[in-house]
mmCIF file of C-alpha atoms in Angstrom:
data_model
loop_
_atom_site.group_PDB
_atom_site.id
_atom_site.type_symbol
_atom_site.label_atom_id
_atom_site.label_comp_id
_atom_site.label_asym_id
_atom_site.label_seq_id
_atom_site.Cartn_x
_atom_site.Cartn_y
_atom_site.Cartn_z
ATOM 1 C CA MET A 1 -64.813 -0.380 -28.638
ATOM 2 C CA ASP A 2 -65.774 -3.132 -26.191
ATOM 3 C CA TYR A 3 -67.563 -2.706 -22.866
ATOM 4 C CA LEU A 4 -64.403 -2.273 -20.764
ATOM 5 C CA ASP A 5 -63.005 0.208 -23.298
ATOM 6 C CA HIS A 6 -66.195 2.262 -22.902
ATOM 7 C CA LEU A 7 -65.946 2.250 -19.087
ATOM 8 C CA GLU A 8 -62.258 3.144 -19.237
ATOM 9 C CA ALA A 9 -62.879 6.041 -21.639
ATOM 10 C CA GLU A 10 -65.690 7.404 -19.442
ATOM 11 C CA ALA A 11 -63.527 7.242 -16.299
ATOM 12 C CA ILE A 12 -60.551 8.913 -17.975
ATOM 13 C CA SER A 13 -62.842 11.652 -19.297
ATOM 14 C CA ILE A 14 -64.186 12.266 -15.761
ATOM 15 C CA LEU A 15 -60.657 12.423 -14.296
ATOM 16 C CA ARG A 16 -59.665 15.006 -16.910
ATOM 17 C CA GLU A 17 -62.892 16.917 -16.211
ATOM 18 C CA VAL A 18 -61.875 17.097 -12.528
ATOM 19 C CA ALA A 19 -58.433 18.399 -13.478
ATOM 20 C CA GLY A 20 -60.063 21.057 -15.661
ATOM 21 C CA GLN A 21 -62.829 22.202 -13.306
ATOM 22 C CA PHE A 22 -61.183 22.195 -9.859
ATOM 23 C CA GLU A 23 -58.223 24.033 -8.343
ATOM 24 C CA ARG A 24 -57.218 21.614 -5.546
ATOM 25 C CA PRO A 25 -58.447 18.081 -6.245
ATOM 26 C CA ALA A 26 -57.237 14.924 -4.492
ATOM 27 C CA LEU A 27 -57.579 11.201 -5.087
ATOM 28 C CA LEU A 28 -58.753 9.242 -2.032
ATOM 29 C CA PHE A 29 -56.663 6.086 -1.814
ATOM 30 C CA SER A 30 -57.576 3.205 0.497
ATOM 31 C CA GLY A 31 -55.241 0.555 -0.893
ATOM 32 C CA GLY A 32 -58.223 -1.418 -2.181
ATOM 33 C CA LYS A 33 -58.779 -2.652 -5.732
ATOM 34 C CA ASP A 34 -61.104 0.216 -6.684
ATOM 35 C CA SER A 35 -58.733 3.028 -5.739
ATOM 36 C CA ILE A 36 -55.843 1.071 -7.273
ATOM 37 C CA THR A 37 -57.891 0.939 -10.483
ATOM 38 C CA LEU A 38 -58.372 4.713 -10.233
ATOM 39 C CA VAL A 39 -54.618 5.198 -9.979
ATOM 40 C CA HIS A 40 -54.152 3.061 -13.096
ATOM 41 C CA LEU A 41 -56.755 5.169 -14.916
ATOM 42 C CA ALA A 42 -55.042 8.367 -13.743
ATOM 43 C CA LYS A 43 -51.797 7.111 -15.263
ATOM 44 C CA LYS A 44 -53.608 6.682 -18.580
ATOM 45 C CA ALA A 45 -55.214 10.106 -18.246
ATOM 46 C CA PHE A 46 -52.136 12.162 -17.310
ATOM 47 C CA ARG A 47 -48.868 10.347 -18.064
ATOM 48 C CA PRO A 48 -46.186 11.187 -19.039
ATOM 49 C CA GLY A 49 -46.981 14.207 -16.852
ATOM 50 C CA LYS A 50 -47.462 14.231 -13.082
ATOM 51 C CA PHE A 51 -50.893 13.687 -11.568
ATOM 52 C CA PRO A 52 -52.726 17.011 -11.040
ATOM 53 C CA PHE A 53 -53.596 15.851 -7.531
ATOM 54 C CA PRO A 54 -52.029 14.051 -4.536
ATOM 55 C CA LEU A 55 -53.198 10.696 -3.250
ATOM 56 C CA VAL A 56 -54.878 10.912 0.173
ATOM 57 C CA HIS A 57 -55.050 8.006 2.604
ATOM 58 C CA ILE A 58 -57.097 8.171 5.808
ATOM 59 C CA ASP A 59 -55.223 5.755 8.067
ATOM 60 C CA THR A 60 -57.243 4.367 10.979
ATOM 61 C CA GLY A 61 -54.180 2.756 12.540
ATOM 62 C CA HIS A 62 -56.024 -0.560 12.245
ATOM 63 C CA ASN A 63 -55.354 -1.139 8.565
ATOM 64 C CA PHE A 64 -54.072 -4.473 7.320
ATOM 65 C CA PRO A 65 -50.242 -4.406 7.314
ATOM 66 C CA GLU A 66 -50.360 -5.730 3.743
ATOM 67 C CA THR A 67 -52.365 -2.650 2.715
ATOM 68 C CA ILE A 68 -49.860 -0.190 4.147
ATOM 69 C CA GLU A 69 -46.951 -2.087 2.589
ATOM 70 C CA PHE A 70 -48.691 -2.062 -0.800
ATOM 71 C CA ARG A 71 -49.514 1.670 -0.479
ATOM 72 C CA ASP A 72 -45.941 2.680 0.249
ATOM 73 C CA LYS A 73 -44.545 0.513 -2.561
ATOM 74 C CA LEU A 74 -47.029 1.952 -5.065
ATOM 75 C CA ILE A 75 -46.289 5.558 -4.076
ATOM 76 C CA GLU A 76 -42.562 4.949 -4.477
ATOM 77 C CA GLU A 77 -43.114 3.475 -7.946
ATOM 78 C CA LEU A 78 -45.449 6.312 -8.977
ATOM 79 C CA GLY A 79 -43.295 9.138 -7.691
ATOM 80 C CA GLU A 80 -46.460 11.011 -6.689
ATOM 81 C CA LYS A 81 -47.334 12.886 -3.487
ATOM 82 C CA LEU A 82 -49.121 11.033 -0.666
ATOM 83 C CA VAL A 83 -51.076 12.837 2.059
ATOM 84 C CA VAL A 84 -51.884 10.695 5.114
ATOM 85 C CA GLY A 85 -54.548 11.668 7.641
ATOM 86 C CA LEU A 86 -54.118 9.767 10.921
ATOM 87 C CA VAL A 87 -57.216 8.868 12.938
ATOM 88 C CA GLN A 88 -54.902 8.313 15.913
ATOM 89 C CA ASP A 89 -54.073 12.053 15.912
ATOM 90 C CA ALA A 90 -57.769 12.949 16.215
ATOM 91 C CA ILE A 91 -58.141 10.492 19.114
ATOM 92 C CA ASP A 92 -55.003 11.736 20.910
ATOM 93 C CA GLU A 93 -56.090 15.368 20.572
ATOM 94 C CA GLY A 94 -59.674 14.705 21.729
ATOM 95 C CA ARG A 95 -61.436 15.433 18.440
ATOM 96 C CA ALA A 96 -62.618 11.833 18.095
ATOM 97 C CA VAL A 97 -63.685 9.400 20.804
ATOM 98 C CA GLU A 98 -62.732 5.783 20.372
ATOM 99 C CA GLN A 99 -65.513 3.227 20.815
ATOM 100 C CA LYS A 100 -65.274 0.647 23.587
ATOM 101 C CA GLY A 101 -66.252 -3.009 23.782
ATOM 102 C CA LYS A 102 -65.746 -6.090 21.634
ATOM 103 C CA ASN A 103 -67.401 -4.606 18.546
ATOM 104 C CA ALA A 104 -65.588 -1.272 18.750
ATOM 105 C CA SER A 105 -64.364 0.042 15.406
ATOM 106 C CA ARG A 106 -62.408 3.057 14.267
ATOM 107 C CA ASN A 107 -64.183 3.017 10.917
ATOM 108 C CA PRO A 108 -66.712 5.772 11.834
ATOM 109 C CA LEU A 109 -63.855 7.957 13.102
ATOM 110 C CA GLN A 110 -62.476 8.154 9.572
ATOM 111 C CA THR A 111 -65.072 10.836 8.834
ATOM 112 C CA VAL A 112 -63.521 13.201 11.391
ATOM 113 C CA THR A 113 -60.039 12.813 9.944
ATOM 114 C CA LEU A 114 -61.262 12.947 6.337
ATOM 115 C CA LEU A 115 -63.097 16.248 6.887
ATOM 116 C CA GLU A 116 -60.117 17.698 8.778
ATOM 117 C CA THR A 117 -57.756 16.646 5.975
ATOM 118 C CA ILE A 118 -60.014 18.193 3.323
ATOM 119 C CA GLU A 119 -60.164 21.465 5.284
ATOM 120 C CA LYS A 120 -56.428 21.529 6.081
ATOM 121 C CA HIS A 121 -55.410 21.108 2.429
ATOM 122 C CA GLN A 122 -58.396 23.056 1.037
ATOM 123 C CA PHE A 123 -59.331 20.240 -1.322
ATOM 124 C CA ASP A 124 -62.284 21.253 -3.497
ATOM 125 C CA ALA A 125 -62.769 17.828 -5.113
ATOM 126 C CA CYS A 126 -62.057 14.340 -3.761
ATOM 127 C CA ILE A 127 -61.959 11.515 -6.302
ATOM 128 C CA GLY A 128 -63.051 8.149 -4.928
ATOM 129 C CA GLY A 129 -63.533 4.580 -6.081
ATOM 130 C CA ALA A 130 -67.116 4.042 -4.910
ATOM 131 C CA ARG A 131 -69.434 2.215 -7.319
ATOM 132 C CA ARG A 132 -73.228 2.180 -7.596
ATOM 133 C CA ASP A 133 -73.460 -1.609 -7.369
ATOM 134 C CA GLU A 134 -71.797 -1.725 -3.931
ATOM 135 C CA GLU A 135 -74.616 -0.463 -1.752
ATOM 136 C CA LYS A 136 -77.984 1.280 -2.161
ATOM 137 C CA ALA A 137 -76.836 4.648 -0.766
ATOM 138 C CA ARG A 138 -73.981 4.671 -3.242
ATOM 139 C CA ALA A 139 -76.447 3.723 -6.002
ATOM 140 C CA LYS A 140 -78.314 6.990 -5.554
ATOM 141 C CA GLU A 141 -75.244 9.249 -5.379
ATOM 142 C CA ARG A 142 -74.275 11.121 -8.557
ATOM 143 C CA ILE A 143 -70.829 11.013 -10.199
ATOM 144 C CA PHE A 144 -70.270 14.653 -9.105
ATOM 145 C CA SER A 145 -71.611 14.696 -5.531
ATOM 146 C CA VAL A 146 -71.658 18.105 -3.862
ATOM 147 C CA ARG A 147 -70.910 18.278 -0.117
ATOM 148 C CA ASP A 148 -71.758 21.370 1.913
ATOM 149 C CA GLU A 149 -69.354 23.443 4.031
ATOM 150 C CA PHE A 150 -69.649 20.809 6.782
ATOM 151 C CA GLY A 151 -68.829 17.946 4.397
ATOM 152 C CA GLN A 152 -72.395 16.673 4.538
ATOM 153 C CA TRP A 153 -74.311 15.037 1.698
ATOM 154 C CA ASP A 154 -78.014 15.727 1.148
ATOM 155 C CA PRO A 155 -79.531 13.172 -1.263
ATOM 156 C CA LYS A 156 -82.434 15.573 -1.946
ATOM 157 C CA ARG A 157 -80.118 18.342 -3.179
ATOM 158 C CA GLN A 158 -78.326 16.390 -5.875
ATOM 159 C CA ARG A 159 -77.811 18.027 -9.246
ATOM 160 C CA PRO A 160 -79.105 16.452 -12.445
ATOM 161 C CA GLU A 161 -76.452 14.863 -14.642
ATOM 162 C CA LEU A 162 -77.381 14.866 -18.305
ATOM 163 C CA TRP A 163 -75.325 12.761 -20.687
ATOM 164 C CA SER A 164 -71.665 13.444 -19.802
ATOM 165 C CA ILE A 165 -72.145 17.010 -18.578
ATOM 166 C CA PHE A 166 -70.851 17.451 -15.021
ATOM 167 C CA ASN A 167 -71.406 20.635 -13.022
ATOM 168 C CA GLY A 168 -68.527 21.266 -10.623
ATOM 169 C CA ARG A 169 -69.554 24.766 -9.540
ATOM 170 C CA ILE A 170 -69.452 25.127 -5.770
ATOM 171 C CA GLN A 171 -69.648 27.828 -3.127
ATOM 172 C CA LYS A 172 -66.708 28.663 -0.870
ATOM 173 C CA GLY A 173 -66.213 25.895 1.697
ATOM 174 C CA GLU A 174 -68.090 23.270 -0.301
ATOM 175 C CA ASN A 175 -66.390 20.359 -2.030
ATOM 176 C CA VAL A 176 -67.314 17.678 -4.512
ATOM 177 C CA ARG A 177 -66.831 13.926 -4.236
ATOM 178 C CA VAL A 178 -66.222 12.488 -7.690
ATOM 179 C CA PHE A 179 -66.767 8.831 -8.614
ATOM 180 C CA PRO A 180 -65.248 8.023 -12.038
ATOM 181 C CA ILE A 181 -66.020 4.283 -11.784
ATOM 182 C CA SER A 182 -69.526 4.714 -10.399
ATOM 183 C CA ASN A 183 -70.989 2.866 -13.416
ATOM 184 C CA TRP A 184 -68.647 -0.126 -13.026
ATOM 185 C CA THR A 185 -69.603 -3.362 -11.260
ATOM 186 C CA GLU A 186 -67.375 -5.459 -9.014
ATOM 187 C CA LEU A 187 -66.944 -7.907 -11.897
ATOM 188 C CA ASP A 188 -66.049 -5.059 -14.310
ATOM 189 C CA VAL A 189 -63.255 -4.004 -11.953
ATOM 190 C CA TRP A 190 -61.886 -7.541 -11.720
ATOM 191 C CA ASN A 191 -62.053 -8.074 -15.482
ATOM 192 C CA TYR A 192 -60.273 -4.734 -15.995
ATOM 193 C CA ILE A 193 -57.588 -5.613 -13.449
ATOM 194 C CA LYS A 194 -57.037 -8.874 -15.319
ATOM 195 C CA ARG A 195 -56.969 -7.204 -18.742
ATOM 196 C CA GLU A 196 -54.567 -4.465 -17.642
ATOM 197 C CA ASN A 197 -52.464 -6.788 -15.456
ATOM 198 C CA ILE A 198 -52.782 -4.414 -12.480
ATOM 199 C CA GLU A 199 -51.010 -5.443 -9.287
ATOM 200 C CA ILE A 200 -53.250 -5.649 -6.196
ATOM 201 C CA PRO A 201 -52.630 -6.627 -2.534
ATOM 202 C CA SER A 202 -52.277 -10.327 -1.728
ATOM 203 C CA LEU A 203 -55.244 -10.012 0.665
ATOM 204 C CA TYR A 204 -57.607 -10.440 -2.285
ATOM 205 C CA PHE A 205 -56.402 -13.974 -2.923
ATOM 206 C CA ALA A 206 -56.915 -17.077 -0.779
ATOM 207 C CA HIS A 207 -54.321 -17.547 1.955
ATOM 208 C CA GLU A 208 -54.113 -19.068 5.412
ATOM 209 C CA ARG A 209 -54.862 -16.639 8.246
ATOM 210 C CA ASP A 210 -55.584 -16.709 11.969
ATOM 211 C CA CYS A 211 -59.244 -15.782 12.353
ATOM 212 C CA ILE A 212 -61.924 -15.496 15.014
ATOM 213 C CA LEU A 213 -65.656 -15.894 14.477
ATOM 214 C CA ARG A 214 -67.323 -12.611 15.450
ATOM 215 C CA ASN A 215 -71.051 -12.008 14.809
ATOM 216 C CA GLY A 216 -71.070 -14.826 12.263
ATOM 217 C CA GLN A 217 -68.161 -13.374 10.271
ATOM 218 C CA TRP A 218 -64.533 -14.481 10.038
ATOM 219 C CA MET A 219 -62.427 -11.580 11.306
ATOM 220 C CA THR A 220 -58.638 -11.334 11.371
ATOM 221 C CA ALA A 221 -57.337 -12.308 14.809
ATOM 222 C CA ASP A 222 -55.757 -8.996 15.784
ATOM 223 C CA PRO A 223 -55.544 -7.066 19.083
ATOM 224 C CA SER A 224 -57.471 -4.196 17.446
ATOM 225 C CA LEU A 225 -60.598 -6.393 17.755
ATOM 226 C CA ASN A 226 -60.404 -6.295 21.574
ATOM 227 C CA MET A 227 -60.123 -10.087 21.774
ATOM 228 C CA ASP A 228 -60.804 -11.917 25.020
ATOM 229 C CA HIS A 229 -60.939 -15.514 26.337
ATOM 230 C CA GLU A 230 -64.185 -16.183 24.438
ATOM 231 C CA ASP A 231 -62.484 -15.688 21.080
ATOM 232 C CA GLN A 232 -61.095 -18.926 19.697
ATOM 233 C CA ILE A 233 -58.362 -18.465 17.114
ATOM 234 C CA VAL A 234 -58.835 -20.725 14.098
ATOM 235 C CA ARG A 235 -56.539 -21.106 11.109
ATOM 236 C CA LYS A 236 -58.698 -20.594 8.002
ATOM 237 C CA ASN A 237 -58.200 -20.423 4.247
ATOM 238 C CA VAL A 238 -59.717 -17.050 3.375
ATOM 239 C CA ARG A 239 -59.573 -14.021 1.128
ATOM 240 C CA PHE A 240 -61.102 -10.507 1.230
ATOM 241 C CA ARG A 241 -63.580 -9.004 -1.238
ATOM 242 C CA THR A 242 -63.137 -5.509 0.208
ATOM 243 C CA ILE A 243 -60.207 -4.045 2.121
ATOM 244 C CA GLY A 244 -61.011 -1.635 4.919
ATOM 245 C CA ASP A 245 -60.294 -1.231 8.594
ATOM 246 C CA MET A 246 -59.539 -4.626 10.209
ATOM 247 C CA THR A 247 -62.197 -4.038 12.868
ATOM 248 C CA CYS A 248 -65.028 -3.995 10.337
ATOM 249 C CA THR A 249 -63.760 -6.018 7.349
ATOM 250 C CA ALA A 250 -64.510 -9.730 7.419
ATOM 251 C CA ALA A 251 -62.890 -12.412 5.300
ATOM 252 C CA VAL A 252 -64.715 -14.984 3.217
ATOM 253 C CA GLU A 253 -63.714 -18.630 3.125
ATOM 254 C CA SER A 254 -62.208 -19.331 -0.263
ATOM 255 C CA ASP A 255 -59.644 -21.421 -2.109
ATOM 256 C CA ARG A 256 -59.346 -18.992 -5.050
ATOM 257 C CA ALA A 257 -55.684 -18.021 -5.185
ATOM 258 C CA ASP A 258 -55.512 -16.403 -8.649
ATOM 259 C CA ILE A 259 -57.469 -13.826 -10.594
ATOM 260 C CA ASP A 260 -59.292 -16.300 -12.827
ATOM 261 C CA GLY A 261 -60.478 -18.184 -9.758
ATOM 262 C CA VAL A 262 -61.631 -14.953 -8.073
ATOM 263 C CA ILE A 263 -63.591 -13.874 -11.165
ATOM 264 C CA GLU A 264 -65.253 -17.287 -11.349
ATOM 265 C CA GLU A 265 -66.131 -17.136 -7.638
ATOM 266 C CA ILE A 266 -67.639 -13.645 -7.907
ATOM 267 C CA SER A 267 -69.615 -14.584 -11.003
ATOM 268 C CA SER A 268 -71.415 -17.347 -9.119
ATOM 269 C CA SER A 269 -71.697 -15.602 -5.727
ATOM 270 C CA ARG A 270 -75.139 -14.662 -4.381
ATOM 271 C CA ILE A 271 -73.658 -12.544 -1.569
ATOM 272 C CA SER A 272 -72.962 -8.872 -2.226
ATOM 273 C CA GLU A 273 -69.426 -7.529 -2.138
ATOM 274 C CA ARG A 274 -70.108 -5.591 1.079
ATOM 275 C CA GLY A 275 -71.869 -8.516 2.726
ATOM 276 C CA ALA A 276 -68.708 -9.016 4.771
ATOM 277 C CA ARG A 277 -68.535 -5.414 6.032
ATOM 278 C CA MET A 278 -69.667 -5.069 9.649
ATOM 279 C CA ASP A 279 -70.017 -1.280 9.268
ATOM 280 C CA ASP A 280 -72.897 -1.780 6.792
ATOM 281 C CA LYS A 281 -74.819 -3.974 9.232
ATOM 282 C CA VAL A 282 -75.255 -1.366 11.969
ATOM 283 C CA SER A 283 -78.644 -0.367 10.535
ATOM 284 C CA GLU A 284 -80.646 -0.548 7.302
ATOM 285 C CA ALA A 285 -79.472 2.967 6.367
ATOM 286 C CA ALA A 286 -75.965 2.715 7.844
ATOM 287 C CA MET A 287 -74.094 3.814 4.710
ATOM 288 C CA GLU A 288 -76.486 6.679 3.905
ATOM 289 C CA ASP A 289 -76.290 7.953 7.478
ATOM 290 C CA ARG A 290 -72.476 7.912 7.326
ATOM 291 C CA LYS A 291 -72.510 9.709 3.987
ATOM 292 C CA LYS A 292 -74.807 12.422 5.331
ATOM 293 C CA GLY A 293 -72.227 12.991 8.063
ATOM 294 C CA GLY A 294 -69.363 13.386 5.635
ATOM 295 C CA TYR A 295 -68.131 9.813 5.171
ATOM 296 C CA PHE A 296 -66.717 8.847 1.817
#
């Protein structure tokens, strides 16, 4: 068994553990490479049967059009159930307040809609594609991460995880976030995508795009960024290392248009994968603060 075989076997085992321990699990799907990898692993874990959980997408309304197109195509091919939580609904009904100004982002508002979606469907476990190598707050979170009745995470109340023993016992109202690829690195994911020939959105590969320079980062020129006369639109050759809300996900300049080129670029990069995410630059503990509030 090689290294990727070991990671795959661990992830499949965790997915089956979720199916065995929880009554109403869900798989959080963003349309990014990590959640797409999870879907591929779920196919290996449960086919030819149906998935024992729906896919859940929290749609900010400011997603890349390519992401939504890819999501809908994948769901049609899978024949599985998709649950969509709309941030716009929370804004329209006054449960979330949209930020104002040039740096406004709907990314923090995802927490409101995520917690509402979990409560509405009574999900007791939410499977996600977060990895420890992404960011220091994610590095300290366990594979089975218990959230209280308010969806909040307390890093001081984490349960020990010995060997491959995962404790999914929870009290009424609590839920567990589960991270089957927590032990993978960004490069592991890319090598696995290559090995398994997994289709991913075109956003990950170099392409020409209208961009604006905002806070030193190349952002997609889109009305959701509250553009004004100071923003100069420039045609750039870029790709994305992560795919999130357009208002917080920056592109990186690149000419790597195929998977071998992307793997080579990542292998030599000295910038972290989330170095192009504006939401992680709000403060030193930005991710941990969001997680404590219920963010994924």
